């Protein structure tokens, strides 16, 4: 499978690490031989028809700050659009940073890749929160797979789980903790740390967005909520439809007060009639009261009750695993087996 990867930050690099560690297993278990024919970052690209060596790409990034330093294959200054024009591939993976203002440049790349009939995987919430219905329609029209498992819940298969909950039933309400960074900050503040220090830790651990105000002000949660609303509840919502309050106004006293009452404050996103994100007090023994960078999402169904999934909601290797999950679906589709 020939892959073009755009974005070589925490997630993109983790994907290459995992692929280099598991290449034999991926062939054995899924018949999936992954060939990265181009990787693009801010400094340019590395291109090889025969497939780049993941370790060499990682080394180039580490030593030279860009994959374009890859010996013999580097193309400094070249961008993703030119790569899509010039390089033959089967799959486009978008692991670029989230931009919730207009979804760019990912939105343009995704449209181009799908239009060129590349199967497309994105972990980027921006274009999905702004234009998921349009992208899905385009993918359907072009007959390609569009997957975005890593856009919600990091490594947890939240979207897949939701689809299972909805099978033969109907999901009527969704609520949960969808942002690892704020959950980490709130947990560390409960342990006595200051806000800034806790944020710094979350950044060091690779949980936060490049612009961490997206996490703190609740926009990241809102984007994921929009994706779930579209995907699980069939609501054609966009970011504009979400009422958003983040954790930036919370102080240590409120957190202490909640603690004294056997409660905890969590940034909860909810689709229940409308779409809302706000800091919410819940009991410490509530199944949604997960700690550190964990996420927890509850799907209320019409007939089979409330189903909850919890797991690690952020992090490079976690999100890269979700990309692999999507690649396996692409592989199934390419083999004529449809997707689940
Ligand atoms: N910044 C996001 C979070 C990353 O903290 O949850 C995963 O989407």
CSV table of C-alpha atoms and ligand atoms in Angstrom, one decimal:
chain,number,residue,atom,x,y,z
A,1,UNK,CA,0.0,0.0,0.0
A,2,UNK,CA,1.6,3.3,-1.1
A,3,UNK,CA,1.1,6.1,1.4
A,4,UNK,CA,1.6,9.8,1.3
A,5,UNK,CA,1.9,11.2,4.9
A,6,UNK,CA,1.4,14.9,5.5
A,7,UNK,CA,2.5,16.1,8.9
A,8,UNK,CA,5.5,14.8,10.8
A,9,UNK,CA,4.9,15.9,14.3
A,10,UNK,CA,4.2,13.8,17.4
A,11,UNK,CA,1.5,11.6,15.6
A,12,UNK,CA,3.3,11.2,12.3
A,13,UNK,CA,6.5,10.3,13.9
A,14,UNK,CA,4.8,7.8,16.2
A,15,UNK,CA,3.2,6.2,13.2
A,16,UNK,CA,6.6,5.6,11.6
A,17,UNK,CA,8.0,4.2,14.8
A,18,UNK,CA,5.2,1.7,15.2
A,19,UNK,CA,5.3,0.7,11.5
A,20,UNK,CA,9.1,0.1,11.8
A,21,UNK,CA,8.6,-2.0,14.9
A,22,UNK,CA,5.6,-4.0,13.6
A,23,UNK,CA,6.2,-4.2,9.8
A,24,UNK,CA,6.4,-8.0,9.9
A,25,UNK,CA,3.4,-8.4,12.1
A,26,UNK,CA,1.3,-6.1,9.9
A,27,UNK,CA,2.1,-8.3,6.9
A,28,UNK,CA,1.4,-11.5,8.8
A,29,UNK,CA,-1.8,-10.5,10.5
A,30,UNK,CA,-3.3,-8.2,7.9
A,31,UNK,CA,-1.4,-8.9,4.7
A,32,UNK,CA,-0.6,-5.2,4.9
A,33,UNK,CA,2.8,-4.0,3.6
A,34,UNK,CA,3.0,-0.2,4.1
A,35,UNK,CA,5.2,1.8,1.8
A,36,UNK,CA,5.6,5.5,2.6
A,37,UNK,CA,6.3,6.9,-0.8
A,38,UNK,CA,6.3,10.5,0.5
A,39,UNK,CA,6.4,12.3,3.8
A,40,UNK,CA,5.8,16.0,4.0
A,41,UNK,CA,6.6,18.5,6.7
A,42,UNK,CA,7.0,22.2,7.0
A,43,UNK,CA,10.6,22.0,5.6
A,44,UNK,CA,9.7,20.0,2.5
A,45,UNK,CA,9.4,16.3,1.7
A,46,UNK,CA,11.1,13.0,1.3
A,47,UNK,CA,10.0,11.0,-1.7
A,48,UNK,CA,10.8,7.5,-2.8
A,49,UNK,CA,8.8,5.3,-5.2
A,50,UNK,CA,10.2,2.2,-3.5
A,51,UNK,CA,9.2,3.4,0.0
A,52,UNK,CA,11.2,5.4,2.5
A,53,UNK,CA,13.0,3.8,5.4
A,54,UNK,CA,11.0,4.9,8.5
A,55,UNK,CA,14.1,5.0,10.7
A,56,UNK,CA,16.0,7.2,8.2
A,57,UNK,CA,13.0,9.5,8.0
A,58,UNK,CA,12.9,9.8,11.8
A,59,UNK,CA,16.6,10.4,11.9
A,60,UNK,CA,16.4,13.1,9.4
A,61,UNK,CA,13.7,14.9,11.4
A,62,UNK,CA,15.7,14.5,14.6
A,63,UNK,CA,19.0,15.7,13.2
A,64,UNK,CA,17.9,18.2,10.6
A,65,UNK,CA,14.5,19.3,11.9
A,66,UNK,CA,12.8,18.2,8.6
A,67,UNK,CA,12.2,15.0,6.7
A,68,UNK,CA,13.6,16.9,3.7
A,69,UNK,CA,17.0,16.2,5.0
A,70,UNK,CA,16.6,12.5,4.1
A,71,UNK,CA,19.7,11.5,2.3
A,72,UNK,CA,19.2,11.1,-1.5
A,73,UNK,CA,15.4,11.5,-1.2
A,74,UNK,CA,14.9,15.0,0.3
A,75,UNK,CA,13.1,17.7,-1.5
A,76,UNK,CA,13.3,20.9,0.5
A,77,UNK,CA,10.6,23.5,0.1
A,78,UNK,CA,8.1,21.2,-1.7
A,79,UNK,CA,4.6,21.1,-0.4
A,80,UNK,CA,1.8,18.5,-0.1
A,81,UNK,CA,-0.2,19.7,-3.1
A,82,UNK,CA,2.8,19.2,-5.4
A,83,UNK,CA,3.4,15.8,-3.9
A,84,UNK,CA,-0.2,14.8,-4.5
A,85,UNK,CA,0.2,15.9,-8.1
A,86,UNK,CA,3.5,14.1,-8.7
A,87,UNK,CA,3.6,11.0,-6.6
A,88,UNK,CA,1.6,7.8,-7.3
A,89,UNK,CA,-0.1,6.6,-4.1
A,90,UNK,CA,-3.1,4.6,-2.8
A,91,UNK,CA,-3.6,6.4,0.6
A,92,UNK,CA,-3.3,9.9,1.9
A,93,UNK,CA,-2.8,10.4,5.6
A,94,UNK,CA,-3.3,13.8,7.2
A,95,UNK,CA,-1.5,14.2,10.5
A,96,UNK,CA,-1.3,18.0,10.4
A,97,UNK,CA,-2.0,20.3,13.4
A,98,UNK,CA,-5.6,21.2,14.0
A,99,UNK,CA,-6.9,24.5,12.7
A,100,UNK,CA,-10.4,25.1,13.8
A,101,UNK,CA,-10.8,28.5,12.1
A,102,UNK,CA,-11.0,27.3,8.5
A,103,UNK,CA,-9.6,23.7,8.6
A,104,UNK,CA,-6.8,24.7,6.3
A,105,UNK,CA,-4.5,23.7,4.9
A,106,UNK,CA,-5.8,20.2,5.6
A,107,UNK,CA,-9.2,20.8,4.1
A,108,UNK,CA,-7.7,21.6,0.7
A,109,UNK,CA,-5.4,18.6,0.9
A,110,UNK,CA,-8.2,16.2,1.9
A,111,UNK,CA,-10.5,17.4,-0.9
A,112,UNK,CA,-7.7,17.1,-3.4
A,113,UNK,CA,-6.7,13.6,-2.2
A,114,UNK,CA,-10.3,12.3,-2.3
A,115,UNK,CA,-10.9,13.9,-5.7
A,116,UNK,CA,-7.8,12.1,-7.0
A,117,UNK,CA,-9.4,8.9,-5.6
A,118,UNK,CA,-6.9,8.3,-2.8
A,119,UNK,CA,-8.3,6.5,0.2
A,120,UNK,CA,-8.0,9.2,2.9
A,121,UNK,CA,-7.3,9.1,6.6
A,122,UNK,CA,-7.2,12.1,8.9
A,123,UNK,CA,-6.7,12.7,12.6
A,124,UNK,CA,-7.3,16.3,12.1
A,125,UNK,CA,-10.4,17.7,13.8
A,126,UNK,CA,-10.5,21.0,12.0
A,127,UNK,CA,-11.8,20.1,8.6
A,128,UNK,CA,-14.0,17.4,10.1
A,129,UNK,CA,-15.7,19.8,12.6
A,130,UNK,CA,-16.2,22.3,9.8
A,131,UNK,CA,-17.2,20.2,6.8
A,132,UNK,CA,-17.6,16.5,7.6
A,133,UNK,CA,-20.8,16.0,5.7
A,134,UNK,CA,-19.3,17.5,2.5
A,135,UNK,CA,-16.1,15.4,2.8
A,136,UNK,CA,-18.1,12.2,3.3
A,137,UNK,CA,-20.3,13.0,0.3
A,138,UNK,CA,-17.2,13.6,-1.8
A,139,UNK,CA,-15.6,10.3,-0.7
A,140,UNK,CA,-18.8,8.4,-1.4
A,141,UNK,CA,-19.0,10.0,-4.9
A,142,UNK,CA,-15.4,9.2,-5.6
A,143,UNK,CA,-15.7,5.6,-4.3
A,144,UNK,CA,-12.9,5.9,-1.7
A,145,UNK,CA,-12.6,5.2,2.0
A,146,UNK,CA,-12.5,8.2,4.3
A,147,UNK,CA,-11.6,7.3,7.9
A,148,UNK,CA,-10.9,9.4,11.0
A,149,UNK,CA,-10.8,7.1,14.0
A,150,UNK,CA,-8.0,9.1,15.6
A,151,UNK,CA,-9.8,12.3,15.5
A,152,UNK,CA,-11.9,11.4,18.6
A,153,UNK,CA,-10.5,9.7,21.7
A,154,UNK,CA,-6.9,9.3,20.6
A,155,UNK,CA,-6.3,5.5,20.5
A,156,UNK,CA,-9.7,4.5,21.7
A,157,UNK,CA,-12.0,3.2,19.0
A,158,UNK,CA,-14.8,5.6,20.1
A,159,UNK,CA,-16.4,6.0,16.6
A,160,UNK,CA,-16.3,2.3,16.0
A,161,UNK,CA,-17.7,1.6,19.5
A,162,UNK,CA,-20.5,4.1,18.8
A,163,UNK,CA,-21.4,2.4,15.5
A,164,UNK,CA,-21.7,-0.9,17.4
A,165,UNK,CA,-23.9,0.6,20.0
A,166,UNK,CA,-26.2,2.0,17.3
A,167,UNK,CA,-26.5,-1.3,15.4
A,168,UNK,CA,-30.0,-2.6,15.8
A,169,UNK,CA,-30.6,0.2,18.3
A,170,UNK,CA,-30.5,4.0,18.3
A,171,UNK,CA,-28.1,6.3,20.1
A,172,UNK,CA,-30.1,9.1,21.6
A,173,UNK,CA,-27.6,11.0,23.7
A,174,UNK,CA,-23.8,11.3,23.9
A,175,UNK,CA,-21.8,12.8,26.8
A,176,UNK,CA,-18.2,12.5,27.9
A,177,UNK,CA,-14.7,13.7,28.4
A,178,UNK,CA,-13.1,14.1,25.0
A,179,UNK,CA,-10.0,16.1,25.8
A,180,UNK,CA,-7.0,14.6,27.4
A,181,UNK,CA,-5.1,17.8,28.1
A,182,UNK,CA,-7.9,19.5,30.2
A,183,UNK,CA,-8.6,16.3,32.0
A,184,UNK,CA,-4.9,16.0,32.8
A,185,UNK,CA,-4.7,19.6,34.0
A,186,UNK,CA,-7.8,19.2,36.2
A,187,UNK,CA,-6.5,16.0,37.7
A,188,UNK,CA,-3.1,17.6,38.5
A,189,UNK,CA,-4.8,20.7,40.0
A,190,UNK,CA,-6.7,18.4,42.3
A,191,UNK,CA,-3.3,17.1,43.3
A,192,UNK,CA,-2.2,20.6,44.2
A,193,UNK,CA,-0.4,21.8,41.1
A,194,UNK,CA,-1.0,25.2,39.6
A,195,UNK,CA,-2.7,25.6,36.2
A,196,UNK,CA,0.4,26.7,34.2
A,197,UNK,CA,2.6,24.0,35.6
A,198,UNK,CA,-0.1,21.3,34.9
A,199,UNK,CA,-0.4,22.7,31.3
A,200,UNK,CA,3.3,22.6,30.8
A,201,UNK,CA,3.3,18.9,31.8
A,202,UNK,CA,0.5,18.1,29.4
A,203,UNK,CA,2.5,19.8,26.6
A,204,UNK,CA,5.6,17.9,27.5
A,205,UNK,CA,3.7,14.6,27.4
A,206,UNK,CA,2.5,15.4,23.9
A,207,UNK,CA,-1.2,15.7,24.8
A,208,UNK,CA,-1.8,19.3,24.0
A,209,UNK,CA,-2.6,20.9,20.6
A,210,UNK,CA,0.1,23.0,19.1
A,211,UNK,CA,-2.1,25.9,20.2
A,212,UNK,CA,-3.1,24.7,23.7
A,213,UNK,CA,-5.9,27.3,23.9
A,214,UNK,CA,-7.9,25.0,21.7
A,215,UNK,CA,-7.8,22.5,24.5
A,216,UNK,CA,-8.3,24.9,27.4
A,217,UNK,CA,-11.1,26.9,25.9
A,218,UNK,CA,-13.1,23.8,25.0
A,219,UNK,CA,-12.8,24.0,21.2
A,220,UNK,CA,-11.1,20.7,20.9
A,221,UNK,CA,-13.9,19.0,22.9
A,222,UNK,CA,-16.5,20.8,20.8
A,223,UNK,CA,-14.9,19.7,17.5
A,224,UNK,CA,-15.0,16.0,18.7
A,225,UNK,CA,-18.5,16.5,19.8
A,226,UNK,CA,-19.5,17.7,16.3
A,227,UNK,CA,-17.8,14.7,14.8
A,228,UNK,CA,-19.8,12.4,17.0
A,229,UNK,CA,-23.0,14.3,16.5
A,230,UNK,CA,-22.6,13.8,12.7
A,231,UNK,CA,-21.3,10.3,12.8
A,232,UNK,CA,-23.4,8.7,15.5
A,233,UNK,CA,-26.6,10.8,15.8
A,234,UNK,CA,-26.9,11.9,12.2
A,235,UNK,CA,-27.0,15.5,13.2
A,236,UNK,CA,-25.5,17.8,10.5
A,237,UNK,CA,-23.9,20.1,13.1
A,238,UNK,CA,-20.8,22.2,12.8
A,239,UNK,CA,-18.7,24.0,15.4
A,240,UNK,CA,-21.0,27.0,15.2
A,241,UNK,CA,-23.7,25.0,16.7
A,242,UNK,CA,-21.9,24.2,20.0
A,243,UNK,CA,-22.2,26.3,23.2
A,244,UNK,CA,-18.7,26.3,24.6
A,245,UNK,CA,-17.2,27.1,28.0
A,246,UNK,CA,-13.7,26.0,28.7
A,247,UNK,CA,-11.6,25.6,31.9
A,248,UNK,CA,-9.7,28.8,31.7
A,249,UNK,CA,-11.9,30.6,34.3
A,250,UNK,CA,-11.7,27.8,36.9
A,251,UNK,CA,-9.7,28.4,40.0
A,252,UNK,CA,-8.1,26.2,42.7
A,253,UNK,CA,-10.9,27.1,45.2
A,254,UNK,CA,-13.7,25.6,43.0
A,255,UNK,CA,-11.6,22.5,42.6
A,256,UNK,CA,-11.0,22.2,46.3
A,257,UNK,CA,-14.7,22.8,47.1
A,258,UNK,CA,-15.8,20.0,44.7
A,259,UNK,CA,-13.3,17.7,46.4
A,260,UNK,CA,-14.7,18.4,49.8
A,261,UNK,CA,-18.1,17.4,48.5
A,262,UNK,CA,-16.9,14.1,47.0
A,263,UNK,CA,-17.1,15.6,43.5
A,264,UNK,CA,-14.7,16.4,40.8
A,265,UNK,CA,-14.8,19.0,38.0
A,266,UNK,CA,-14.5,17.7,34.5
A,267,UNK,CA,-14.8,19.3,31.1
A,268,UNK,CA,-17.9,17.5,29.7
A,269,UNK,CA,-19.2,17.6,26.1
A,270,UNK,CA,-22.8,16.7,25.6
A,271,UNK,CA,-25.2,16.1,22.7
A,272,UNK,CA,-28.7,16.1,24.2
A,273,UNK,CA,-31.0,18.2,22.0
A,274,UNK,CA,-28.3,20.8,21.6
A,275,UNK,CA,-24.5,20.5,21.7
A,276,UNK,CA,-22.7,21.9,24.8
A,277,UNK,CA,-19.2,21.9,26.3
A,278,UNK,CA,-18.7,23.1,29.9
A,279,UNK,CA,-16.9,22.3,33.2
A,280,UNK,CA,-19.3,20.1,35.1
A,281,UNK,CA,-19.3,18.7,38.7
A,282,UNK,CA,-19.7,15.0,38.8
A,283,UNK,CA,-19.4,12.5,41.7
A,284,UNK,CA,-15.9,11.0,42.1
A,285,UNK,CA,-17.4,7.5,41.6
A,286,UNK,CA,-19.2,8.4,38.4
A,287,UNK,CA,-17.8,6.2,35.6
A,288,UNK,CA,-17.0,9.3,33.6
A,289,UNK,CA,-14.7,10.6,36.4
A,290,UNK,CA,-11.5,9.4,34.7
A,291,UNK,CA,-8.1,10.8,35.6
A,292,UNK,CA,-5.1,12.2,33.9
A,293,UNK,CA,-5.2,12.1,30.0
A,294,UNK,CA,-8.0,9.5,29.9
A,295,UNK,CA,-11.2,10.0,28.0
A,296,UNK,CA,-14.6,8.5,28.8
A,297,UNK,CA,-17.6,8.6,26.5
A,298,UNK,CA,-21.1,7.4,27.3
A,299,UNK,CA,-23.6,6.5,24.6
A,300,UNK,CA,-27.2,6.4,25.8
A,301,UNK,CA,-29.3,4.1,23.6
A,302,UNK,CA,-33.0,3.7,23.2
A,303,UNK,CA,-33.2,0.0,24.1
A,304,UNK,CA,-29.9,-1.3,25.3
A,305,UNK,CA,-29.0,1.2,28.0
A,306,UNK,CA,-25.9,3.3,28.5
A,307,UNK,CA,-22.6,2.1,27.0
A,308,UNK,CA,-19.4,3.6,28.2
A,309,UNK,CA,-15.9,3.5,26.7
A,310,UNK,CA,-12.8,4.7,28.5
A,311,UNK,CA,-9.2,4.8,27.5
A,312,UNK,CA,-6.2,6.9,26.7
A,313,UNK,CA,-7.5,9.9,24.8
A,314,UNK,CA,-4.4,11.6,23.7
A,315,UNK,CA,-0.8,10.9,22.8
A,316,UNK,CA,1.3,10.2,19.7
A,317,UNK,CA,1.4,6.4,19.8
A,318,UNK,CA,-2.2,6.2,20.9
A,319,UNK,CA,-3.4,8.3,17.9
A,320,UNK,CA,-1.0,6.6,15.5
A,321,UNK,CA,-2.6,3.3,16.5
A,322,UNK,CA,-5.9,4.7,15.4
A,323,UNK,CA,-4.4,5.5,12.0
A,324,UNK,CA,-3.2,1.9,11.7
A,325,UNK,CA,-6.8,0.8,12.5
A,326,UNK,CA,-8.0,2.9,9.7
A,327,UNK,CA,-5.3,1.6,7.4
A,328,UNK,CA,-6.5,-2.0,8.1
A,329,UNK,CA,-10.0,-0.9,7.0
A,330,UNK,CA,-8.6,0.6,3.8
A,331,UNK,CA,-6.7,-2.6,3.2
A,332,UNK,CA,-10.0,-4.6,3.7
A,333,UNK,CA,-11.7,-2.3,1.2
A,334,UNK,CA,-8.9,-2.6,-1.3
A,335,UNK,CA,-9.1,-6.4,-1.0
A,336,UNK,CA,-12.8,-6.2,-1.9
A,337,UNK,CA,-14.1,-6.9,1.6
A,338,UNK,CA,-15.9,-3.6,2.3
A,339,UNK,CA,-15.4,-1.7,5.6
A,340,UNK,CA,-16.9,-2.1,9.1
B,1,LIG,N1,-5.2,17.8,22.4
B,1,LIG,C1,-6.0,16.7,22.3
B,1,LIG,C2,-6.4,16.2,23.7
B,1,LIG,C3,-5.3,15.6,21.5
B,1,LIG,O1,-5.8,16.7,24.6
B,1,LIG,O2,-7.3,15.4,23.8
B,1,LIG,C4,-6.1,14.4,21.1
B,1,LIG,O3,-7.1,14.8,20.2
